[in-house]
Structures are given as structure tokens and as C-alpha cells.
CSV table of C-alpha atoms in Angstrom, one decimal:
chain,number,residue,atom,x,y,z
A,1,UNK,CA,66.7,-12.0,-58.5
A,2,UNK,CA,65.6,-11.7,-62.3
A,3,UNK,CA,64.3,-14.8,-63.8
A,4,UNK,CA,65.8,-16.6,-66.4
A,5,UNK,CA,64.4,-17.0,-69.9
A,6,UNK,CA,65.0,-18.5,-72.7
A,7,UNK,CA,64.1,-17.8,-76.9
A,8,UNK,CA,64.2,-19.2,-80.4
A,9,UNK,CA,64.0,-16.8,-83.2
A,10,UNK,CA,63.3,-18.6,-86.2
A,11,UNK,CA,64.4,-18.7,-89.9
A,12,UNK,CA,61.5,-16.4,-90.8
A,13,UNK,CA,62.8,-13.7,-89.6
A,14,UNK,CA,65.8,-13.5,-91.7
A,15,UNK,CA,63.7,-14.5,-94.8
A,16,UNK,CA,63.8,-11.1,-96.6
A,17,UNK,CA,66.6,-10.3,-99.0
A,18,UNK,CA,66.2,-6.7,-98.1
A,19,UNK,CA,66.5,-7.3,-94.7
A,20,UNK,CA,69.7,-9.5,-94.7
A,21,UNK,CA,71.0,-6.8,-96.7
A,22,UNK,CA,70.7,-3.4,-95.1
A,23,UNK,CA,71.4,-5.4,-91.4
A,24,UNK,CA,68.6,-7.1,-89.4
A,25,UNK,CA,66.2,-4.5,-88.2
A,26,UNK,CA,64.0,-6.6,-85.6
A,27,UNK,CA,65.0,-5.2,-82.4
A,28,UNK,CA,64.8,-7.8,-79.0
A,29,UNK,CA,62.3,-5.4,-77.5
A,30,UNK,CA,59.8,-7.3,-79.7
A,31,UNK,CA,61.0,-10.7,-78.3
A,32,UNK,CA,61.5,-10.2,-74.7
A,33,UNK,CA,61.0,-7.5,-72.1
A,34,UNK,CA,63.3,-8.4,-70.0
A,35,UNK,CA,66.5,-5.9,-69.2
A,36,UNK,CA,69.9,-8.7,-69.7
A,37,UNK,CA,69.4,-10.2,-72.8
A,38,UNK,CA,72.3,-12.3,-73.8
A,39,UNK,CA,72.3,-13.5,-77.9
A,40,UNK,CA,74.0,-16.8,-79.5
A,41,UNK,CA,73.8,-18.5,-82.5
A,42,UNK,CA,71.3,-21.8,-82.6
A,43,UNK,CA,74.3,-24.4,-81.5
A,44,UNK,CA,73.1,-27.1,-79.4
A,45,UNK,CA,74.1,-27.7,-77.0
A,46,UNK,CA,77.1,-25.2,-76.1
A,47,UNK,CA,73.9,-22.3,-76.6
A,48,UNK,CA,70.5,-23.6,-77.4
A,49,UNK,CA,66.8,-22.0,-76.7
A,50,UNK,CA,65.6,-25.9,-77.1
A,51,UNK,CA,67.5,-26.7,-74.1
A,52,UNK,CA,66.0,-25.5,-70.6
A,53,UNK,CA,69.0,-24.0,-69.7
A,54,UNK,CA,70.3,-22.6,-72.5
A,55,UNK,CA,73.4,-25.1,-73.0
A,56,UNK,CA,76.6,-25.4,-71.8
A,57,UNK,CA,77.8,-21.8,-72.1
A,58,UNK,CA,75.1,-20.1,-71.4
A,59,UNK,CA,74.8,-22.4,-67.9
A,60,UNK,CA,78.1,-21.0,-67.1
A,61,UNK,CA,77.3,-17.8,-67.3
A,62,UNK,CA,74.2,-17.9,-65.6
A,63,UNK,CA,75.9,-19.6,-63.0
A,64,UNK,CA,78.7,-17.1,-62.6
A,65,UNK,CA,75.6,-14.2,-62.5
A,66,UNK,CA,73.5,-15.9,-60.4
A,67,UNK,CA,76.5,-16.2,-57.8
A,68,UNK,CA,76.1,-12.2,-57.8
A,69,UNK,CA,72.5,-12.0,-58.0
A,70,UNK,CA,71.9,-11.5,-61.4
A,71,UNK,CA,71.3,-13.4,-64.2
A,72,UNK,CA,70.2,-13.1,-68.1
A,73,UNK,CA,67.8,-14.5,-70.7
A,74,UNK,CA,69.0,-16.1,-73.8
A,75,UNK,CA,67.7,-15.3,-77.7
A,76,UNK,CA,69.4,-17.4,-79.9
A,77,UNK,CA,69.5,-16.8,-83.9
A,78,UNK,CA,69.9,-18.8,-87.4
A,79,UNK,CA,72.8,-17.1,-88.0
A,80,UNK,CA,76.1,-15.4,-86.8
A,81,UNK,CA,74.9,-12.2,-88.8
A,82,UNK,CA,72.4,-11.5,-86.6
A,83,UNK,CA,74.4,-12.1,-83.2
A,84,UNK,CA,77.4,-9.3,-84.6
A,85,UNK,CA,74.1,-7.2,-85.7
A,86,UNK,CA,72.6,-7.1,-82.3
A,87,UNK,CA,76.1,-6.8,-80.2
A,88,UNK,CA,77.2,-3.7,-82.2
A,89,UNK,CA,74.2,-1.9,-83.2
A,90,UNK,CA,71.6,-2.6,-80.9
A,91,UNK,CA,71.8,-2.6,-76.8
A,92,UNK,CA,71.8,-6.3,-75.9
A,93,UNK,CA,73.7,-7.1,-73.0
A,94,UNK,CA,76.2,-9.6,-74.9
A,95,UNK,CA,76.7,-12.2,-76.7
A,96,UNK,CA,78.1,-15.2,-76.6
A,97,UNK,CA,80.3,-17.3,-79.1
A,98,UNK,CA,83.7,-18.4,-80.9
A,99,UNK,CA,83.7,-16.8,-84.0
A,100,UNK,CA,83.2,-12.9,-84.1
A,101,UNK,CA,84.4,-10.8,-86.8
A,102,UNK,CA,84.2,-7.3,-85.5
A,103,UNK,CA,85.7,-3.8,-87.1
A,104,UNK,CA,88.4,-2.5,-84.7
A,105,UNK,CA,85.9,0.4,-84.4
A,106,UNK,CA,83.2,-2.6,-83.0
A,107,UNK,CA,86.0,-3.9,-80.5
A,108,UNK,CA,86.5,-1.0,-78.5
A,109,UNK,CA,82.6,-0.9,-78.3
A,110,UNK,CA,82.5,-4.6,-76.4
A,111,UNK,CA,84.1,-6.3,-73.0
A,112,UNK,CA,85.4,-9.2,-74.1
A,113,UNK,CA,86.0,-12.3,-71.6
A,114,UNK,CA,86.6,-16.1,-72.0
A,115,UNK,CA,84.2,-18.5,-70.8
A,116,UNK,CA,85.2,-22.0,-71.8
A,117,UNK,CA,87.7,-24.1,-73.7
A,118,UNK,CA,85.6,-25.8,-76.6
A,119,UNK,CA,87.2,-29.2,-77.8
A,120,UNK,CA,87.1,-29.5,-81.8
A,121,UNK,CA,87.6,-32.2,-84.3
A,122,UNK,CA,88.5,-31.9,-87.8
A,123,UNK,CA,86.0,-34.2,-89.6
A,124,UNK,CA,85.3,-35.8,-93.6
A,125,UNK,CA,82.5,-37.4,-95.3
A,126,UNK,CA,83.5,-41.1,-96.0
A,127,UNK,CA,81.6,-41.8,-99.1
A,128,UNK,CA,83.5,-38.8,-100.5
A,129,UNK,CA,87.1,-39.8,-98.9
A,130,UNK,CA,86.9,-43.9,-99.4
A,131,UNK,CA,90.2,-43.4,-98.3
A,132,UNK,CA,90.2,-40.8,-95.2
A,133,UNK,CA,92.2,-37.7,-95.4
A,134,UNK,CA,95.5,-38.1,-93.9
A,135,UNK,CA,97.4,-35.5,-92.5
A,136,UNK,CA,100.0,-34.6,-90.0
A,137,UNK,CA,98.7,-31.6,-89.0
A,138,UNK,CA,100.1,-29.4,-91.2
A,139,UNK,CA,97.7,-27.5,-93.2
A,140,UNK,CA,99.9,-27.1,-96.0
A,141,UNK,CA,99.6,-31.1,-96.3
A,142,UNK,CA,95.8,-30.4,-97.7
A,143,UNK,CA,96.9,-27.9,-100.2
A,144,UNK,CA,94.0,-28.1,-103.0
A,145,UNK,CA,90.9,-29.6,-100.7
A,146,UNK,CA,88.1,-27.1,-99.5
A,147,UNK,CA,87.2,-26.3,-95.8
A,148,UNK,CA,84.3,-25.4,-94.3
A,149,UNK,CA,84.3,-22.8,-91.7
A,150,UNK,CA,82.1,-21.0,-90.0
A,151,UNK,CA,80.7,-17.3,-90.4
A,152,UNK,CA,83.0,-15.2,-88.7
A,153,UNK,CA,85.8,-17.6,-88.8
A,154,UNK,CA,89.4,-16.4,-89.3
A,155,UNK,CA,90.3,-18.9,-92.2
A,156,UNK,CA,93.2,-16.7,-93.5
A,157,UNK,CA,95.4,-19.7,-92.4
A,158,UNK,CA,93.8,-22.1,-94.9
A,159,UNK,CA,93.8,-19.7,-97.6
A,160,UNK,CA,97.6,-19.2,-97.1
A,161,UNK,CA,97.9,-23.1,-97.3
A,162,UNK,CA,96.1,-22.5,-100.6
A,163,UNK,CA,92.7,-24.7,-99.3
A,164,UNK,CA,89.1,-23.2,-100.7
A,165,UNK,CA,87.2,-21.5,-97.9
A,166,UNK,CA,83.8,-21.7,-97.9
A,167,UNK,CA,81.8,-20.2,-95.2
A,168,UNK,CA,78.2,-21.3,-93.5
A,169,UNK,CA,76.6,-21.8,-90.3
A,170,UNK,CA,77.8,-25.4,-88.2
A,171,UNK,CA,74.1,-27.3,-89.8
A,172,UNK,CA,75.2,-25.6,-92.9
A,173,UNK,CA,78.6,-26.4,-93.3
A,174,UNK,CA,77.5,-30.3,-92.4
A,175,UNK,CA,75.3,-30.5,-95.4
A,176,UNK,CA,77.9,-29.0,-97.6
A,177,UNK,CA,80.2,-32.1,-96.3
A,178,UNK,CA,77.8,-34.5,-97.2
A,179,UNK,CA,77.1,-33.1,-100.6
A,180,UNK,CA,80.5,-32.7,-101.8
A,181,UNK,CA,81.0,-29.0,-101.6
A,182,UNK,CA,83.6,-29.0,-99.0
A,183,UNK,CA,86.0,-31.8,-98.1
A,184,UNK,CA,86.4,-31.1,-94.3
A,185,UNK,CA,85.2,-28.7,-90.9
A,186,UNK,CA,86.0,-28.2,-87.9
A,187,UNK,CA,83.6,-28.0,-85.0
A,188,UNK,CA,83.3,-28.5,-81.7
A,189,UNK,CA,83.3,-32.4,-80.4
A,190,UNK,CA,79.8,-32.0,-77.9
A,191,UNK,CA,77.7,-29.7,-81.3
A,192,UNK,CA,78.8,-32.0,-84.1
A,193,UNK,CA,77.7,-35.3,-82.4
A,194,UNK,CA,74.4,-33.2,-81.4
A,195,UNK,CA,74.4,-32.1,-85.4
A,196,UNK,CA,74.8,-35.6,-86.4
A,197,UNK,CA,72.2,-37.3,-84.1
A,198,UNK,CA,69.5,-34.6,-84.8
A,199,UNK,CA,69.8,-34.7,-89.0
A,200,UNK,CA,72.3,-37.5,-89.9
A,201,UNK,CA,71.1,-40.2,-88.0
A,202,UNK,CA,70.9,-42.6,-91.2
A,203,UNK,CA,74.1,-42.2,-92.1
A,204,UNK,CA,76.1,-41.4,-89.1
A,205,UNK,CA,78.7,-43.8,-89.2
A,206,UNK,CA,79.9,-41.9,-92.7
A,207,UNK,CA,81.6,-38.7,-91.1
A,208,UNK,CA,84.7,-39.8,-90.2
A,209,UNK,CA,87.4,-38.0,-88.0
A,210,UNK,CA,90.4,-36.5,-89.4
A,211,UNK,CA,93.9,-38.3,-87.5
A,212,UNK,CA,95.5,-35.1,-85.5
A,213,UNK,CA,95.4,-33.9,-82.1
A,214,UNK,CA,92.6,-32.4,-81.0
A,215,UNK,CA,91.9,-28.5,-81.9
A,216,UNK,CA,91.0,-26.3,-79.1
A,217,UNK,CA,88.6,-22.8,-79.3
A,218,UNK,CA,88.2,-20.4,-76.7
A,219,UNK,CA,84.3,-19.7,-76.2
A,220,UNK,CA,84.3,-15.9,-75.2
A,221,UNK,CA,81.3,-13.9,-74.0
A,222,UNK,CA,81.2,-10.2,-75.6
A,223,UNK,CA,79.5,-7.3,-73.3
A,224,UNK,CA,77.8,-4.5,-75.3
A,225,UNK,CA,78.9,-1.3,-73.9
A,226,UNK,CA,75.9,0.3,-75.8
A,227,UNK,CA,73.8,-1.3,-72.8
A,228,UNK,CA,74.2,1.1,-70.0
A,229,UNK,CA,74.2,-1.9,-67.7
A,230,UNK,CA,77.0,-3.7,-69.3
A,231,UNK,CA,80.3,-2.2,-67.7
A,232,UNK,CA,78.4,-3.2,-64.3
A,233,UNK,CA,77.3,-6.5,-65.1
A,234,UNK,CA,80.8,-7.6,-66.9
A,235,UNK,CA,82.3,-6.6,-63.2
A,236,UNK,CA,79.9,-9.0,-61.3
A,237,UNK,CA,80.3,-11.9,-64.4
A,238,UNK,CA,83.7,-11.9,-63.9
A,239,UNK,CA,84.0,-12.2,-59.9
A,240,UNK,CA,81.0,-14.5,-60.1
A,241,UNK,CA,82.8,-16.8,-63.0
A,242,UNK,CA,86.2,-16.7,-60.2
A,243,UNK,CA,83.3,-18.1,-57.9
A,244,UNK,CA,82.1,-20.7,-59.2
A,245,UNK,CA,85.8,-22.0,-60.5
A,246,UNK,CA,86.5,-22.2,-56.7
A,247,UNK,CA,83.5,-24.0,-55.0
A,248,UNK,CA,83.0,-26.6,-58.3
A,249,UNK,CA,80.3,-25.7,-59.9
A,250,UNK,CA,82.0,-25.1,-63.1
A,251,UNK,CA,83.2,-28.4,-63.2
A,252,UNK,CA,80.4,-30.1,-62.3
A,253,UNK,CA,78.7,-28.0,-65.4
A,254,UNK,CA,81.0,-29.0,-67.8
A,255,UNK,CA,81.1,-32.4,-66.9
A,256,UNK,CA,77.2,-32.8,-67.2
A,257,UNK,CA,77.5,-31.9,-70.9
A,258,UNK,CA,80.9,-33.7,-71.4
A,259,UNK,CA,80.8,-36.6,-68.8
A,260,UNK,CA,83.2,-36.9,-66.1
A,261,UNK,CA,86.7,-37.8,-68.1
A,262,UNK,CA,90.1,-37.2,-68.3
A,263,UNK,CA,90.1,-34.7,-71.0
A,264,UNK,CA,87.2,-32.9,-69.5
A,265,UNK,CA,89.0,-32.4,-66.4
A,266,UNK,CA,92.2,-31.2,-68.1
A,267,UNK,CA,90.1,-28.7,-69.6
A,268,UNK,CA,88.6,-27.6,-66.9
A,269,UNK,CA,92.3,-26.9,-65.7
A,270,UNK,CA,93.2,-25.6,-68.4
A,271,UNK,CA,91.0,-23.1,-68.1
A,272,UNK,CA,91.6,-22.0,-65.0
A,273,UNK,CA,94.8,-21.1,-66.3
A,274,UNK,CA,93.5,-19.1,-68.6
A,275,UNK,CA,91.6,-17.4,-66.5
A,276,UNK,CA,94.2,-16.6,-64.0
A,277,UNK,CA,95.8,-15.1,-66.9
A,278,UNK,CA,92.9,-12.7,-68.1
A,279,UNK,CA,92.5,-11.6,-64.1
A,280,UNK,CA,96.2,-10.2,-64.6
A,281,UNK,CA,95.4,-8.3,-67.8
């Protein structure tokens, strides 16, 4: 069995203009040697290079290849740039995430498979919104306010609602709440607490959640059929994923990140659901 690994790339790579804007040109032969490498963006802890095994997401997938044998390393980036760059262009096994903004061309050049349901909140800086934003969970009800979503988002929803997109990356899009330049986000419950703790401490009691039901994203992984290996691989991911639905050991990964609950457990059935539904496809 391959061993599993795990890497950061930092900020510096990204640092020249000319580089951001022909298209990232460092390859992952210069990070890692080994033959499965599976990209993210930087999102603890659903993927994360900090953590020793690679997050949430990246857990399950290494559990469902493992369960076949095989297994992957993880490179995570600053940026969801980088992760589309390497999926399309270059011949990483896949990549994993929520938000991909791919060419039709690009689609029919990827296996696409769910992996997880993510929960989300809607949240608002206080200081900025004394008040709270209230809303009933129509979008239309924020007509005039800004949003900040993520790279790769589809936000043509709040732009029909006549709200001001701005896009960034999750730590991004957190500052921009503080400062003013957007009034709300959206992100996942387990990465925004994770976001908060790690550079909001101080002031963590400010960000406030938005009253609605709880939003949902589907977490999908994205196998590059420029790797010859992919087609293969996406085969064993997917009987190895029906695996470890079966015997428990999703659960028991989902509830080490999310703690054994209620909601976690729906989710977990919820899922399965899904699943059942992308076996039939």
C-alpha cells in the first residue's frame, strides 16, 4: 500500500502577478513524488495540510481508498485558482471541494462524485449590524446588502435578488466581514468556527448567525482524467466509499470532526441517500 502524505504550499508561491495571470505554472512534480496526488484549498478542517490527516474530507477519501488498497497524498493551496489550475491543466489525480467553476469543455475532462454533506451558516458582523440581519429566508428580503462568497461560487442567485457579490477565499471573505466590505457569508459550520478561533479569537462573540434554517453544500471530489490512473482509481473510490458507508467507518469519521449529535447523524443519512442515488446514475 502507498503511503499517505500530506503538503502546504504557501502564499509565496502565488506572489507573482505574472504568474496569477497567465495560470500557475508550478507543477506538483516539484512538491511531491508520489503518483495520487489529491489538491484542496487550505480549509481547516474539512481539507488541511496542518492537520495529520488531512481533515475531514480528505479522511473520507482515504478511508474509502485504503478500503481498496490505495490511497493519496494531499497538497493544499491559498487559493481556489490554483486547485481548478491543477485539475484541468495539469495530471493530479483530483481534487477535492465545493465550489468549482469549470468550462463545459473542463467537465467532460473530470469524474465527478459526492463525498459529504457540509452544514453552512449564513453569518454578520455585530458591530456592523447592532441590530442583526433578519430574514426569512428569502433572498430577495436582503435586496441592497453585499455577500461574500467564495471563488468559484455560483452567486447568480444573489445577484438576481439584486445583493453585491464580492468574491474571496473563506479567511478572506471573514476579514472583509469584519471590515465592513461585505455584510454577510456563508460557510461551512465546522471551517468558520475553526476560522474564528485561529484569527478572531478577540472578538469572537461579534459574528453573529443569521436566523434561517441551516444551508447545506455537497462536498464533491473531481477525478482528473488527464491522470492515466484516474478512470481506475475513481472505480475503486467509489466501491471503497459504498464500503466504509456499510461497516461505520464513515460515521465514526464524521462524528470525530462533528461530535456524535442529532444533526450529524441525519447527515450522515442523508447522505447515504445521496449516494444511493449517484450509484443509479
Amino acid at each position: 500500500m502507498k503511503t499517505l502524505g500530506i503538503k502546504l504550499v504557501g502564499l509565496a508561491l502565488v506572489a507573482s502577478a505574472s504568474l496569477m495571470a497567465s495560470g500557475p505554472r508550478v507543477t506538483s512534480a516539484l512538491f511531491t513524488s508520489a503518483q495520487n496526488e489529491i489538491v484542496a484549498v487550505e480549509t481547516p478542517p474539512l481539507y488541511s495540510s496542518k492537520n495529520p490527516n488531512g481533515g475531514m474530507a480528505f479522511e473520507i477519501v482515504k478511508a474509502a481508498l485504503d478500503s481498496e488498497k490505495e490511497t493519496a497524498t494531499l497538497t493544499t493551496y491559498p487559493i481556489q485558482k490554483m486547485v481548478n489550475y491543477y485539475v484541468t491543466q495539469e495530471k493530479v489525480l483530483a481534487a477535492l471541494g465545493t465550489n468549482f467553476k469549470l468550462s463545459e469543455d473542463e467537465k467532460k475532462s473530470v469524474i465527478s462524485a459526492p463525498i459529504a454533506i457540509f452544514a453552512e451558516r449564513y453569518l454578520y458582523y455585530k458591530p456592523a449590524h447592532p441590530k442583526g440581519i433578519s430574514w426569512s429566508g428569502k433572498l430577495s428580503e436582503l435586496k441592497g446588502l453585499s455577500y461574500g462568497a467564495h471563488n468559484g461560487e455560483d452567486a447568480s442567485a444573489y445577484k438576481k435578488a439584486e445583493i453585491k457579490v464580492l468574491y474571496g477565499e473563506s479567511r478572506f471573505l471573514f476579514k472583509k466581514l469584519k471590515t465592513g466590505k461585505v455584510d454577510f457569508i456563508k460557510e461551512p459550520v465546522l471551517s468558520a468556527e475553526t476560522i474564528i478561533d485561529a484569527n478572531f479569537a478577540a472578538d469572537k462573540n461579534e459574528f453573529g448567525i443569521m436566523e434561517s434554517a441551516p444551508q447545506k453544500s455537497i462536498c464533491k471530489i473531481l477525478f482528473n482524467l488527464k491522470n492515466p490512473q484516474a478512470e481506475e482509481i475513481s472505480k475503486k473510490f467509489i466501491k471503497g466509499l459504498s464500503a466504509i458507508l456499510q461497516n461505520g467507518k464513515y460515521q465514526a469519521i464524521i462524528e470525530k470532526y462533528e461530535g456524535k449529535t442529532a444533526l450529524s447523524s441525519q447527515r450522515v443519512e442523508e447522505f447515504k441517500t445521496l449516494w444511493k442515488k449517484e450509484l443509479l446514475k
